[in-house]
mmCIF file with all atom_site columns, C-alpha atoms and ligand atoms in Angstrom:
data_model
loop_
_atom_site.group_PDB
_atom_site.id
_atom_site.type_symbol
_atom_site.label_atom_id
_atom_site.label_alt_id
_atom_site.label_comp_id
_atom_site.label_asym_id
_atom_site.label_entity_id
_atom_site.label_seq_id
_atom_site.pdbx_PDB_ins_code
_atom_site.Cartn_x
_atom_site.Cartn_y
_atom_site.Cartn_z
_atom_site.occupancy
_atom_site.B_iso_or_equiv
_atom_site.pdbx_formal_charge
_atom_site.auth_seq_id
_atom_site.auth_comp_id
_atom_site.auth_asym_id
_atom_site.auth_atom_id
_atom_site.pdbx_PDB_model_num
ATOM   1   C CA . MET A 1 1   ? -169.193 -94.393  49.789 1.00 0.00 ? 4   MET A CA 1
ATOM   2   C CA . SER A 1 2   ? -168.229 -91.322  47.968 1.00 0.00 ? 5   SER A CA 1
ATOM   3   C CA . ALA A 1 3   ? -170.165 -90.274  44.918 1.00 0.00 ? 6   ALA A CA 1
ATOM   4   C CA . LYS A 1 4   ? -167.026 -90.839  42.815 1.00 0.00 ? 7   LYS A CA 1
ATOM   5   C CA . ARG A 1 5   ? -166.669 -94.383  44.192 1.00 0.00 ? 8   ARG A CA 1
ATOM   6   C CA . THR A 1 6   ? -170.246 -95.174  43.545 1.00 0.00 ? 9   THR A CA 1
ATOM   7   C CA . LYS A 1 7   ? -169.929 -93.980  39.961 1.00 0.00 ? 10  LYS A CA 1
ATOM   8   C CA . ALA A 1 8   ? -166.805 -96.250  39.564 1.00 0.00 ? 11  ALA A CA 1
ATOM   9   C CA . VAL A 1 9   ? -168.505 -99.239  40.983 1.00 0.00 ? 12  VAL A CA 1
ATOM   10  C CA . GLU A 1 10  ? -171.504 -98.772  38.779 1.00 0.00 ? 13  GLU A CA 1
ATOM   11  C CA . ARG A 1 11  ? -169.174 -98.513  35.810 1.00 0.00 ? 14  ARG A CA 1
ATOM   12  C CA . LEU A 1 12  ? -167.467 -101.724 36.958 1.00 0.00 ? 15  LEU A CA 1
ATOM   13  C CA . ILE A 1 13  ? -170.804 -103.616 37.352 1.00 0.00 ? 16  ILE A CA 1
ATOM   14  C CA . GLU A 1 14  ? -172.091 -102.460 33.888 1.00 0.00 ? 17  GLU A CA 1
ATOM   15  C CA . ALA A 1 15  ? -168.783 -103.673 32.301 1.00 0.00 ? 18  ALA A CA 1
ATOM   16  C CA . ALA A 1 16  ? -169.209 -107.121 33.778 1.00 0.00 ? 19  ALA A CA 1
ATOM   17  C CA . ILE A 1 17  ? -172.854 -107.289 32.726 1.00 0.00 ? 20  ILE A CA 1
ATOM   18  C CA . GLN A 1 18  ? -171.946 -106.385 29.165 1.00 0.00 ? 21  GLN A CA 1
ATOM   19  C CA . ALA A 1 19  ? -169.042 -108.854 29.179 1.00 0.00 ? 22  ALA A CA 1
ATOM   20  C CA . GLN A 1 20  ? -171.327 -111.763 30.253 1.00 0.00 ? 23  GLN A CA 1
ATOM   21  C CA . LYS A 1 21  ? -173.213 -111.226 26.929 1.00 0.00 ? 24  LYS A CA 1
ATOM   22  C CA . ARG A 1 22  ? -169.799 -112.061 25.083 1.00 0.00 ? 25  ARG A CA 1
ATOM   23  C CA . ALA A 1 23  ? -169.241 -115.286 27.013 1.00 0.00 ? 26  ALA A CA 1
ATOM   24  C CA . TYR A 1 24  ? -168.167 -118.229 24.690 1.00 0.00 ? 27  TYR A CA 1
ATOM   25  C CA . CYS A 1 25  ? -169.670 -121.001 26.613 1.00 0.00 ? 28  CYS A CA 1
ATOM   26  C CA . PRO A 1 26  ? -171.390 -123.522 24.127 1.00 0.00 ? 29  PRO A CA 1
ATOM   27  C CA . TYR A 1 27  ? -170.540 -126.524 26.296 1.00 0.00 ? 30  TYR A CA 1
ATOM   28  C CA . SER A 1 28  ? -171.597 -125.383 29.795 1.00 0.00 ? 31  SER A CA 1
ATOM   29  C CA . ARG A 1 29  ? -174.181 -122.865 28.680 1.00 0.00 ? 32  ARG A CA 1
ATOM   30  C CA . TYR A 1 30  ? -173.263 -120.902 31.781 1.00 0.00 ? 33  TYR A CA 1
ATOM   31  C CA . PRO A 1 31  ? -172.213 -117.375 30.801 1.00 0.00 ? 34  PRO A CA 1
ATOM   32  C CA . VAL A 1 32  ? -170.169 -115.467 33.263 1.00 0.00 ? 35  VAL A CA 1
ATOM   33  C CA . GLY A 1 33  ? -169.031 -111.869 32.935 1.00 0.00 ? 36  GLY A CA 1
ATOM   34  C CA . ALA A 1 34  ? -166.397 -110.133 35.038 1.00 0.00 ? 37  ALA A CA 1
ATOM   35  C CA . ALA A 1 35  ? -164.678 -106.908 35.469 1.00 0.00 ? 38  ALA A CA 1
ATOM   36  C CA . VAL A 1 36  ? -161.959 -105.346 37.601 1.00 0.00 ? 39  VAL A CA 1
ATOM   37  C CA . LEU A 1 37  ? -161.599 -101.768 38.712 1.00 0.00 ? 40  LEU A CA 1
ATOM   38  C CA . THR A 1 38  ? -157.948 -100.941 39.109 1.00 0.00 ? 41  THR A CA 1
ATOM   39  C CA . GLU A 1 39  ? -156.291 -98.499  41.675 1.00 0.00 ? 42  GLU A CA 1
ATOM   40  C CA . ALA A 1 40  ? -155.762 -96.077  38.726 1.00 0.00 ? 43  ALA A CA 1
ATOM   41  C CA . GLY A 1 41  ? -159.567 -96.103  38.082 1.00 0.00 ? 44  GLY A CA 1
ATOM   42  C CA . ARG A 1 42  ? -159.528 -98.138  34.924 1.00 0.00 ? 45  ARG A CA 1
ATOM   43  C CA . VAL A 1 43  ? -161.955 -100.915 34.175 1.00 0.00 ? 46  VAL A CA 1
ATOM   44  C CA . PHE A 1 44  ? -161.066 -104.200 32.403 1.00 0.00 ? 47  PHE A CA 1
ATOM   45  C CA . ALA A 1 45  ? -163.669 -106.817 31.527 1.00 0.00 ? 48  ALA A CA 1
ATOM   46  C CA . GLY A 1 46  ? -163.603 -110.514 30.735 1.00 0.00 ? 49  GLY A CA 1
ATOM   47  C CA . CYS A 1 47  ? -165.990 -113.384 29.985 1.00 0.00 ? 50  CYS A CA 1
ATOM   48  C CA . ASN A 1 48  ? -165.556 -117.198 30.202 1.00 0.00 ? 51  ASN A CA 1
ATOM   49  C CA . VAL A 1 49  ? -164.040 -118.765 27.107 1.00 0.00 ? 52  VAL A CA 1
ATOM   50  C CA . GLU A 1 50  ? -164.503 -122.456 26.599 1.00 0.00 ? 53  GLU A CA 1
ATOM   51  C CA . ASN A 1 51  ? -163.064 -124.983 24.161 1.00 0.00 ? 54  ASN A CA 1
ATOM   52  C CA . ALA A 1 52  ? -163.967 -128.383 22.694 1.00 0.00 ? 55  ALA A CA 1
ATOM   53  C CA . SER A 1 53  ? -161.066 -129.564 24.817 1.00 0.00 ? 56  SER A CA 1
ATOM   54  C CA . TYR A 1 54  ? -162.984 -128.920 27.964 1.00 0.00 ? 57  TYR A CA 1
ATOM   55  C CA . GLY A 1 55  ? -160.189 -128.532 30.322 1.00 0.00 ? 58  GLY A CA 1
ATOM   56  C CA . LEU A 1 56  ? -158.969 -125.408 28.488 1.00 0.00 ? 59  LEU A CA 1
ATOM   57  C CA . ALA A 1 57  ? -161.921 -123.343 29.617 1.00 0.00 ? 60  ALA A CA 1
ATOM   58  C CA . MET A 1 58  ? -160.890 -120.116 31.221 1.00 0.00 ? 61  MET A CA 1
ATOM   59  C CA . CYS A 1 59  ? -163.023 -118.318 33.865 1.00 0.00 ? 62  CYS A CA 1
ATOM   60  C CA . ALA A 1 60  ? -164.339 -114.772 33.270 1.00 0.00 ? 63  ALA A CA 1
ATOM   61  C CA . GLU A 1 61  ? -162.518 -113.455 36.379 1.00 0.00 ? 64  GLU A CA 1
ATOM   62  C CA . ARG A 1 62  ? -159.085 -114.611 35.298 1.00 0.00 ? 65  ARG A CA 1
ATOM   63  C CA . VAL A 1 63  ? -159.635 -113.257 31.674 1.00 0.00 ? 66  VAL A CA 1
ATOM   64  C CA . ALA A 1 64  ? -160.580 -109.846 33.269 1.00 0.00 ? 67  ALA A CA 1
ATOM   65  C CA . ILE A 1 65  ? -157.473 -109.808 35.584 1.00 0.00 ? 68  ILE A CA 1
ATOM   66  C CA . TYR A 1 66  ? -155.060 -110.932 32.970 1.00 0.00 ? 69  TYR A CA 1
ATOM   67  C CA . HIS A 1 67  ? -156.651 -108.178 30.617 1.00 0.00 ? 70  HIS A CA 1
ATOM   68  C CA . ALA A 1 68  ? -155.720 -105.710 33.284 1.00 0.00 ? 71  ALA A CA 1
ATOM   69  C CA . ILE A 1 69  ? -152.188 -107.054 33.758 1.00 0.00 ? 72  ILE A CA 1
ATOM   70  C CA . ALA A 1 70  ? -151.698 -106.887 29.916 1.00 0.00 ? 73  ALA A CA 1
ATOM   71  C CA . GLY A 1 71  ? -152.921 -103.299 30.059 1.00 0.00 ? 74  GLY A CA 1
ATOM   72  C CA . GLY A 1 72  ? -150.234 -102.431 32.576 1.00 0.00 ? 75  GLY A CA 1
ATOM   73  C CA . GLN A 1 73  ? -152.425 -102.331 35.666 1.00 0.00 ? 76  GLN A CA 1
ATOM   74  C CA . ASP A 1 74  ? -152.071 -104.730 38.486 1.00 0.00 ? 77  ASP A CA 1
ATOM   75  C CA . ALA A 1 75  ? -153.533 -103.248 41.748 1.00 0.00 ? 78  ALA A CA 1
ATOM   76  C CA . LEU A 1 76  ? -157.129 -104.246 42.125 1.00 0.00 ? 79  LEU A CA 1
ATOM   77  C CA . SER A 1 77  ? -159.547 -101.901 43.906 1.00 0.00 ? 80  SER A CA 1
ATOM   78  C CA . ALA A 1 78  ? -162.656 -103.903 43.207 1.00 0.00 ? 81  ALA A CA 1
ATOM   79  C CA . VAL A 1 79  ? -163.816 -106.971 41.178 1.00 0.00 ? 82  VAL A CA 1
ATOM   80  C CA . CYS A 1 80  ? -167.279 -107.857 39.976 1.00 0.00 ? 83  CYS A CA 1
ATOM   81  C CA . VAL A 1 81  ? -168.540 -111.288 38.753 1.00 0.00 ? 84  VAL A CA 1
ATOM   82  C CA . VAL A 1 82  ? -171.978 -111.589 36.965 1.00 0.00 ? 85  VAL A CA 1
ATOM   83  C CA . GLY A 1 83  ? -173.728 -114.971 36.636 1.00 0.00 ? 86  GLY A CA 1
ATOM   84  C CA . SER A 1 84  ? -176.461 -117.137 37.862 1.00 0.00 ? 87  SER A CA 1
ATOM   85  C CA . SER A 1 85  ? -175.442 -117.526 41.578 1.00 0.00 ? 88  SER A CA 1
ATOM   86  C CA . ALA A 1 86  ? -171.878 -116.865 40.394 1.00 0.00 ? 89  ALA A CA 1
ATOM   87  C CA . LYS A 1 87  ? -169.180 -117.171 42.852 1.00 0.00 ? 90  LYS A CA 1
ATOM   88  C CA . PRO A 1 88  ? -165.400 -117.244 41.872 1.00 0.00 ? 91  PRO A CA 1
ATOM   89  C CA . CYS A 1 89  ? -163.890 -120.715 41.829 1.00 0.00 ? 92  CYS A CA 1
ATOM   90  C CA . GLY A 1 90  ? -160.909 -121.621 44.016 1.00 0.00 ? 93  GLY A CA 1
ATOM   91  C CA . ALA A 1 91  ? -158.400 -120.905 41.247 1.00 0.00 ? 94  ALA A CA 1
ATOM   92  C CA . CYS A 1 92  ? -159.793 -117.500 40.521 1.00 0.00 ? 95  CYS A CA 1
ATOM   93  C CA . ARG A 1 93  ? -159.729 -116.566 44.232 1.00 0.00 ? 96  ARG A CA 1
ATOM   94  C CA . GLN A 1 94  ? -155.986 -117.290 44.342 1.00 0.00 ? 97  GLN A CA 1
ATOM   95  C CA . VAL A 1 95  ? -155.394 -115.280 41.234 1.00 0.00 ? 98  VAL A CA 1
ATOM   96  C CA . MET A 1 96  ? -157.465 -112.338 42.596 1.00 0.00 ? 99  MET A CA 1
ATOM   97  C CA . PHE A 1 97  ? -155.487 -112.530 45.898 1.00 0.00 ? 100 PHE A CA 1
ATOM   98  C CA . GLU A 1 98  ? -152.294 -111.941 44.055 1.00 0.00 ? 101 GLU A CA 1
ATOM   99  C CA . PHE A 1 99  ? -153.286 -108.509 43.037 1.00 0.00 ? 102 PHE A CA 1
ATOM   100 C CA . SER A 1 100 ? -155.559 -107.585 45.957 1.00 0.00 ? 103 SER A CA 1
ATOM   101 C CA . ASP A 1 101 ? -155.113 -106.001 49.394 1.00 0.00 ? 104 ASP A CA 1
ATOM   102 C CA . LYS A 1 102 ? -157.489 -106.393 52.356 1.00 0.00 ? 105 LYS A CA 1
ATOM   103 C CA . ASP A 1 103 ? -159.753 -103.686 51.014 1.00 0.00 ? 106 ASP A CA 1
ATOM   104 C CA . THR A 1 104 ? -160.241 -104.992 47.503 1.00 0.00 ? 107 THR A CA 1
ATOM   105 C CA . GLU A 1 105 ? -164.096 -105.238 47.168 1.00 0.00 ? 108 GLU A CA 1
ATOM   106 C CA . LEU A 1 106 ? -165.851 -108.160 45.406 1.00 0.00 ? 109 LEU A CA 1
ATOM   107 C CA . TYR A 1 107 ? -169.306 -107.629 44.067 1.00 0.00 ? 110 TYR A CA 1
ATOM   108 C CA . LEU A 1 108 ? -171.308 -110.870 43.082 1.00 0.00 ? 111 LEU A CA 1
ATOM   109 C CA . VAL A 1 109 ? -174.170 -109.863 40.766 1.00 0.00 ? 112 VAL A CA 1
ATOM   110 C CA . ASP A 1 110 ? -177.027 -112.170 39.911 1.00 0.00 ? 113 ASP A CA 1
ATOM   111 C CA . LEU A 1 111 ? -179.337 -110.845 37.312 1.00 0.00 ? 114 LEU A CA 1
ATOM   112 C CA . ASN A 1 112 ? -182.801 -112.231 37.381 1.00 0.00 ? 115 ASN A CA 1
ATOM   113 C CA . PRO A 1 113 ? -184.314 -111.756 34.015 1.00 0.00 ? 116 PRO A CA 1
ATOM   114 C CA . ALA A 1 114 ? -187.745 -112.948 35.176 1.00 0.00 ? 117 ALA A CA 1
ATOM   115 C CA . SER A 1 115 ? -188.126 -110.232 37.757 1.00 0.00 ? 118 SER A CA 1
ATOM   116 C CA . GLY A 1 116 ? -185.784 -107.823 36.165 1.00 0.00 ? 119 GLY A CA 1
ATOM   117 C CA . ARG A 1 117 ? -184.042 -107.284 39.618 1.00 0.00 ? 120 ARG A CA 1
ATOM   118 C CA . ARG A 1 118 ? -180.536 -107.567 40.373 1.00 0.00 ? 121 ARG A CA 1
ATOM   119 C CA . LYS A 1 119 ? -179.140 -109.292 43.421 1.00 0.00 ? 122 LYS A CA 1
ATOM   120 C CA . ILE A 1 120 ? -175.843 -107.786 44.455 1.00 0.00 ? 123 ILE A CA 1
ATOM   121 C CA . VAL A 1 121 ? -173.693 -109.253 47.328 1.00 0.00 ? 124 VAL A CA 1
ATOM   122 C CA . LYS A 1 122 ? -170.699 -107.168 48.457 1.00 0.00 ? 125 LYS A CA 1
ATOM   123 C CA . THR A 1 123 ? -167.735 -108.759 50.096 1.00 0.00 ? 126 THR A CA 1
ATOM   124 C CA . THR A 1 124 ? -163.985 -108.683 49.762 1.00 0.00 ? 127 THR A CA 1
ATOM   125 C CA . VAL A 1 125 ? -161.392 -110.873 47.960 1.00 0.00 ? 128 VAL A CA 1
ATOM   126 C CA . PHE A 1 126 ? -159.615 -111.645 51.239 1.00 0.00 ? 129 PHE A CA 1
ATOM   127 C CA . LYS A 1 127 ? -162.803 -112.795 52.927 1.00 0.00 ? 130 LYS A CA 1
ATOM   128 C CA . LEU A 1 128 ? -163.395 -115.246 50.159 1.00 0.00 ? 131 LEU A CA 1
ATOM   129 C CA . LEU A 1 129 ? -160.003 -116.933 50.620 1.00 0.00 ? 132 LEU A CA 1
ATOM   130 C CA . PRO A 1 130 ? -158.938 -117.300 54.217 1.00 0.00 ? 133 PRO A CA 1
ATOM   131 C CA . MET A 1 131 ? -155.550 -118.676 54.843 1.00 0.00 ? 134 MET A CA 1
ATOM   132 C CA . ALA A 1 132 ? -154.551 -117.914 51.274 1.00 0.00 ? 135 ALA A CA 1
ATOM   133 C CA . PHE A 1 133 ? -151.174 -118.894 49.873 1.00 0.00 ? 136 PHE A CA 1
ATOM   134 C CA . ASP A 1 134 ? -149.633 -115.517 50.262 1.00 0.00 ? 137 ASP A CA 1
ATOM   135 C CA . PRO A 1 135 ? -146.894 -114.390 47.870 1.00 0.00 ? 138 PRO A CA 1
ATOM   136 C CA . LEU A 1 136 ? -145.428 -112.155 50.482 1.00 0.00 ? 139 LEU A CA 1
ATOM   137 C CA . ALA A 1 137 ? -145.624 -114.307 53.552 1.00 0.00 ? 140 ALA A CA 1
ATOM   138 C CA . SER A 1 138 ? -144.073 -117.192 51.506 1.00 0.00 ? 141 SER A CA 1
ATOM   139 C CA . GLY A 1 139 ? -141.164 -114.980 50.496 1.00 0.00 ? 142 GLY A CA 1
ATOM   140 C CA . LEU A 1 140 ? -141.663 -115.906 46.831 1.00 0.00 ? 143 LEU A CA 1
ATOM   141 C CA . LEU A 1 141 ? -142.522 -112.317 45.566 1.00 0.00 ? 144 LEU A CA 1
ATOM   142 C CA . PRO A 1 142 ? -139.577 -110.234 44.760 1.00 0.00 ? 145 PRO A CA 1
ATOM   143 C CA . LYS A 1 143 ? -139.667 -106.723 46.118 1.00 0.00 ? 146 LYS A CA 1
ATOM   144 C CA . ASN A 1 144 ? -139.911 -105.112 42.633 1.00 0.00 ? 147 ASN A CA 1
ATOM   145 C CA . PRO A 1 145 ? -141.675 -107.919 40.623 1.00 0.00 ? 148 PRO A CA 1
ATOM   146 C CA . ARG A 1 146 ? -142.052 -105.446 37.712 1.00 0.00 ? 149 ARG A CA 1
ATOM   147 C CA . ASN A 1 147 ? -138.304 -104.956 37.276 1.00 0.00 ? 150 ASN A CA 1
ATOM   148 C CA . LEU A 1 148 ? -137.527 -108.468 36.411 1.00 0.00 ? 151 LEU A CA 1
ATOM   149 C CA . LEU A 1 149 ? -136.961 -107.601 32.716 1.00 0.00 ? 152 LEU A CA 1
ATOM   150 C CA . LYS A 1 150 ? -134.557 -104.725 33.833 1.00 0.00 ? 153 LYS A CA 1
ATOM   151 C CA . ARG A 1 151 ? -136.911 -102.091 32.367 1.00 0.00 ? 154 ARG A CA 1
ATOM   152 C CA . LYS A 1 152 ? -136.983 -98.654  33.629 1.00 0.00 ? 155 LYS A CA 1
ATOM   153 C CA . PRO A 1 153 ? -137.885 -99.033  37.274 1.00 0.00 ? 156 PRO A CA 1
ATOM   154 C CA . SER A 1 154 ? -141.652 -98.653  37.607 1.00 0.00 ? 157 SER A CA 1
ATOM   155 C CA . ARG A 1 155 ? -143.330 -96.872  40.529 1.00 0.00 ? 158 ARG A CA 1
ATOM   156 C CA . ARG A 1 156 ? -146.236 -99.324  40.160 1.00 0.00 ? 159 ARG A CA 1
ATOM   157 C CA . ARG A 1 157 ? -146.457 -101.917 42.880 1.00 0.00 ? 160 ARG A CA 1
ATOM   158 C CA . THR A 1 158 ? -148.400 -105.106 42.750 1.00 0.00 ? 161 THR A CA 1
ATOM   159 C CA . GLY A 1 159 ? -151.525 -105.603 44.757 1.00 0.00 ? 162 GLY A CA 1
ATOM   160 C CA . ALA A 1 160 ? -149.465 -107.880 47.004 1.00 0.00 ? 163 ALA A CA 1
ATOM   161 C CA . SER A 1 161 ? -146.524 -105.505 47.416 1.00 0.00 ? 164 SER A CA 1
ATOM   162 C CA . ARG A 1 162 ? -149.114 -102.842 48.358 1.00 0.00 ? 165 ARG A CA 1
ATOM   163 C CA . ARG A 1 163 ? -149.987 -104.871 51.472 1.00 0.00 ? 166 ARG A CA 1
ATOM   164 C CA . ASN A 1 164 ? -146.494 -103.997 52.793 1.00 0.00 ? 167 ASN A CA 1
ATOM   165 C CA . ARG A 1 165 ? -147.585 -100.441 53.359 1.00 0.00 ? 168 ARG A CA 1
HETATM 166 N N1 . LIG B 2 .   ? -166.831 -120.051 35.331 1.00 0.00 ? 202 LIG B N1 1
HETATM 167 C C1 . LIG B 2 .   ? -166.397 -118.733 35.446 1.00 0.00 ? 202 LIG B C1 1
HETATM 168 O O1 . LIG B 2 .   ? -166.259 -118.145 34.350 1.00 0.00 ? 202 LIG B O1 1
HETATM 169 N N2 . LIG B 2 .   ? -166.302 -118.136 36.578 1.00 0.00 ? 202 LIG B N2 1
HETATM 170 C C2 . LIG B 2 .   ? -166.735 -118.736 37.799 1.00 0.00 ? 202 LIG B C2 1
HETATM 171 O O2 . LIG B 2 .   ? -166.530 -118.093 38.742 1.00 0.00 ? 202 LIG B O2 1
HETATM 172 C C3 . LIG B 2 .   ? -167.140 -120.127 37.785 1.00 0.00 ? 202 LIG B C3 1
HETATM 173 C C4 . LIG B 2 .   ? -167.127 -120.852 36.495 1.00 0.00 ? 202 LIG B C4 1
HETATM 174 C C5 . LIG B 2 .   ? -167.121 -120.655 34.016 1.00 0.00 ? 202 LIG B C5 1
HETATM 175 C C6 . LIG B 2 .   ? -166.089 -121.706 33.612 1.00 0.00 ? 202 LIG B C6 1
HETATM 176 C C7 . LIG B 2 .   ? -166.948 -122.446 32.648 1.00 0.00 ? 202 LIG B C7 1
HETATM 177 O O3 . LIG B 2 .   ? -166.805 -121.885 31.425 1.00 0.00 ? 202 LIG B O3 1
HETATM 178 C C8 . LIG B 2 .   ? -168.356 -122.288 33.053 1.00 0.00 ? 202 LIG B C8 1
HETATM 179 O O4 . LIG B 2 .   ? -168.388 -121.250 33.992 1.00 0.00 ? 202 LIG B O4 1
HETATM 180 C C9 . LIG B 2 .   ? -168.959 -123.483 33.810 1.00 0.00 ? 202 LIG B C9 1
HETATM 181 O O5 . LIG B 2 .   ? -168.075 -123.917 34.823 1.00 0.00 ? 202 LIG B O5 1
#
């Protein structure tokens, strides 16, 4: 990994660690932090947000991804999840897949406050969701999903459309 990439991944992991501290999880008491690194090199973070109406809870991963989308970024280069033995749920895997390509890295970080040591597992979004429901293979994703509002055509392509290259 290049020194530049290593720095970017460190920034990503740190953002997810900080986000975990902001989790709103009074019901599960299971704080999760997440962050995404976009192809443009920007980092967006998220934490889980629960509700007294339990089913409304939103996972940290989706908060981070939607944060990136709202910030105008949609191609994910890496994703990081921080929590106790945290692994993205099935719903989050499908949402990650939408904006990923086969190289999108996934870092699973488990902080162990007792030992002060971090356990980091590195994998990819695609590996975590074999036989995914693919927006391209299904023919559901329009060629220029960003142009649907008839805005000025954007040169940005979604993670999924990047897979066409
Ligand atoms: N949660 C996440 O934020 N991400 C995951 O990958 C798994 C679960 C949250 C949802 C809920 O707030 C809490 O963890 C317990 O399920």
